[in-house]
Backbone as XML, in Angstrom:
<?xml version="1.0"?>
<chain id="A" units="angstrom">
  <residue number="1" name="UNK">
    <atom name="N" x="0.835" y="-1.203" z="0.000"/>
    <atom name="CA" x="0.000" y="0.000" z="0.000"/>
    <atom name="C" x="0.878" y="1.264" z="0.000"/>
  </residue>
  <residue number="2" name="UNK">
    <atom name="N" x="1.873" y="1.381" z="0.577"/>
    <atom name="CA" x="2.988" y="1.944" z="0.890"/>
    <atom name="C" x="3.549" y="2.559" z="-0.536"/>
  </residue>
  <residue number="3" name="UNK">
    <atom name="N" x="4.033" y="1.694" z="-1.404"/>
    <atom name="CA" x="4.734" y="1.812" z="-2.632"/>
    <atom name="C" x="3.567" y="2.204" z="-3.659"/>
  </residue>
  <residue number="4" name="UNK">
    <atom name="N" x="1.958" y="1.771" z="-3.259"/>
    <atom name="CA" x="1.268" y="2.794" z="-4.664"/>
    <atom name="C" x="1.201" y="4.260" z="-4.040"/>
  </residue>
  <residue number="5" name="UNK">
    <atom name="N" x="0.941" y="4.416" z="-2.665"/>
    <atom name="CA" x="0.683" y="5.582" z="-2.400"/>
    <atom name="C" x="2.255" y="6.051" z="-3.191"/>
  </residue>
  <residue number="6" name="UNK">
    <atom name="N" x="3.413" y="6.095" z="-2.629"/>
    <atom name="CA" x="4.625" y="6.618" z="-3.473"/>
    <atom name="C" x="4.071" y="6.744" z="-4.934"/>
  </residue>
  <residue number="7" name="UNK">
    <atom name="N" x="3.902" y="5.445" z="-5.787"/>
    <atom name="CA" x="3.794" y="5.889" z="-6.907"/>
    <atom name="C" x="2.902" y="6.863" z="-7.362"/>
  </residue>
  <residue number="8" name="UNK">
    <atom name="N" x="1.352" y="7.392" z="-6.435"/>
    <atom name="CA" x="0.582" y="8.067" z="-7.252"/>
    <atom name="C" x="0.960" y="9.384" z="-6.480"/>
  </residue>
  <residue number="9" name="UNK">
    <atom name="N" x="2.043" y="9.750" z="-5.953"/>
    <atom name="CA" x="2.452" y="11.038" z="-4.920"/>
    <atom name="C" x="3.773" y="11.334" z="-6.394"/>
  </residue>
  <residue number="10" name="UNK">
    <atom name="N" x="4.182" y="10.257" z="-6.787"/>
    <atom name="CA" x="5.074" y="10.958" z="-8.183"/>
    <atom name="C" x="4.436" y="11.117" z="-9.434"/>
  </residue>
  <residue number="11" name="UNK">
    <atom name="N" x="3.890" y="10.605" z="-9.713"/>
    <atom name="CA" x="2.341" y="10.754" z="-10.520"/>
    <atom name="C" x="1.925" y="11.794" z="-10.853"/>
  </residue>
  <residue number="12" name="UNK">
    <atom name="N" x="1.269" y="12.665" z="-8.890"/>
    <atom name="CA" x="0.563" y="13.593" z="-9.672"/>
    <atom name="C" x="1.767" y="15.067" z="-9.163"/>
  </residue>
  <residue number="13" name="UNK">
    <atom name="N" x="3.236" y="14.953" z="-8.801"/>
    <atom name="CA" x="4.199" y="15.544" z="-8.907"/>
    <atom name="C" x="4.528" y="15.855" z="-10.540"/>
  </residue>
  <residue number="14" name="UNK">
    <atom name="N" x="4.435" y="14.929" z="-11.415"/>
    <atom name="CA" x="5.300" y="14.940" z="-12.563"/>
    <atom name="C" x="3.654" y="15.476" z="-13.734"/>
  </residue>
  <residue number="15" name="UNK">
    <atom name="N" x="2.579" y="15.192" z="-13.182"/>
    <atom name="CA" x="1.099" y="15.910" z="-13.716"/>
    <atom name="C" x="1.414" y="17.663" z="-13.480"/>
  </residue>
  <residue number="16" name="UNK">
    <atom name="N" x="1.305" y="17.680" z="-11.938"/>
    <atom name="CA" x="1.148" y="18.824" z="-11.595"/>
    <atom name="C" x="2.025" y="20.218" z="-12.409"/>
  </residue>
  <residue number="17" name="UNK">
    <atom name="N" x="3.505" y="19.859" z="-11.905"/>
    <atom name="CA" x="4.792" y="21.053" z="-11.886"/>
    <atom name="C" x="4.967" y="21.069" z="-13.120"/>
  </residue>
  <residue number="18" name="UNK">
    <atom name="N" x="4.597" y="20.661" z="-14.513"/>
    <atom name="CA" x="4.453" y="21.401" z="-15.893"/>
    <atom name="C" x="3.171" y="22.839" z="-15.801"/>
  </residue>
  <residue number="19" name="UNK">
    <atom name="N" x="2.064" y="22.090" z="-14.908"/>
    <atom name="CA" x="0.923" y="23.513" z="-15.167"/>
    <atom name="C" x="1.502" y="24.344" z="-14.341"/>
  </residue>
  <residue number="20" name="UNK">
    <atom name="N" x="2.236" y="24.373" z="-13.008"/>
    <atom name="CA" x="2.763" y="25.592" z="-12.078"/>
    <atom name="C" x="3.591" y="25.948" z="-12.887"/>
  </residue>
  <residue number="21" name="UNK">
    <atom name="N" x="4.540" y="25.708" z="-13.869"/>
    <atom name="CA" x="5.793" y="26.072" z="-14.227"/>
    <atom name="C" x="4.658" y="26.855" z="-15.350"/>
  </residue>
  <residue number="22" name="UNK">
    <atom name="N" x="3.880" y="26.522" z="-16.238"/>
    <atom name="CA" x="3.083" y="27.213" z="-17.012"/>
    <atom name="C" x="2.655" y="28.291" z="-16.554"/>
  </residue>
  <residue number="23" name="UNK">
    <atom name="N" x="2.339" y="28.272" z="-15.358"/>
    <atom name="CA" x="1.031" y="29.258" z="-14.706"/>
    <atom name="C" x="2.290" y="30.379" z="-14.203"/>
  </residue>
  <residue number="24" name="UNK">
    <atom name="N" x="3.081" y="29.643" z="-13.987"/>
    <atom name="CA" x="4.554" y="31.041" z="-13.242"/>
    <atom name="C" x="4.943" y="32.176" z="-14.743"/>
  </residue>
  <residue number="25" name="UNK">
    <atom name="N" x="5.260" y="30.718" z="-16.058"/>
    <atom name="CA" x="5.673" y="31.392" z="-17.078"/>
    <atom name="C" x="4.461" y="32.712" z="-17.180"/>
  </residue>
  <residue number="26" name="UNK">
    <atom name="N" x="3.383" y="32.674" z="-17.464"/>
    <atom name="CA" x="2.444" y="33.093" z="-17.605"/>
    <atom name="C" x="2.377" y="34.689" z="-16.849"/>
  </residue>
  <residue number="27" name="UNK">
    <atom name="N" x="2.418" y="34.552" z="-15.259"/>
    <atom name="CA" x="2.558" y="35.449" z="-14.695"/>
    <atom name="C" x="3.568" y="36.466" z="-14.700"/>
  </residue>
  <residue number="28" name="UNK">
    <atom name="N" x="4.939" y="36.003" z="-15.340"/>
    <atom name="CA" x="5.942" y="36.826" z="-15.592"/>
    <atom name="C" x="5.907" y="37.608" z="-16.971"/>
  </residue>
  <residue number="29" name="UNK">
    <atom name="N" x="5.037" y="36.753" z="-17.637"/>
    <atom name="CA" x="4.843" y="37.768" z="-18.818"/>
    <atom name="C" x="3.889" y="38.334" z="-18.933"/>
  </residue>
  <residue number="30" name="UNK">
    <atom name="N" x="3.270" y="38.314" z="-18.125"/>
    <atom name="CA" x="1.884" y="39.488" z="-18.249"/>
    <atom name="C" x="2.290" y="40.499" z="-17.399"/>
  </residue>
  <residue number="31" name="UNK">
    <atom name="N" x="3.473" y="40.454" z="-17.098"/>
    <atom name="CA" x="4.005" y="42.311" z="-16.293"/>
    <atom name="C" x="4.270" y="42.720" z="-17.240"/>
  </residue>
</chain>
């Protein structure tokens, strides 16, 4: 149980930090 929780904690790490890195790009160019 241990090792899926790990796997779906890198999962939605490697989902997530493309849209924050989007959403940052985003904010720096709309100054």
């Amino acid at each position: 149980m241990q090792r899926i929780f790990i796997v779906f904690k890198i999962y939605t790490d490697l989902k997530w930090r493309p849209i924050l890195r989007l959403s940052e790009f985003v904010a720096i160019n709309a100054e």
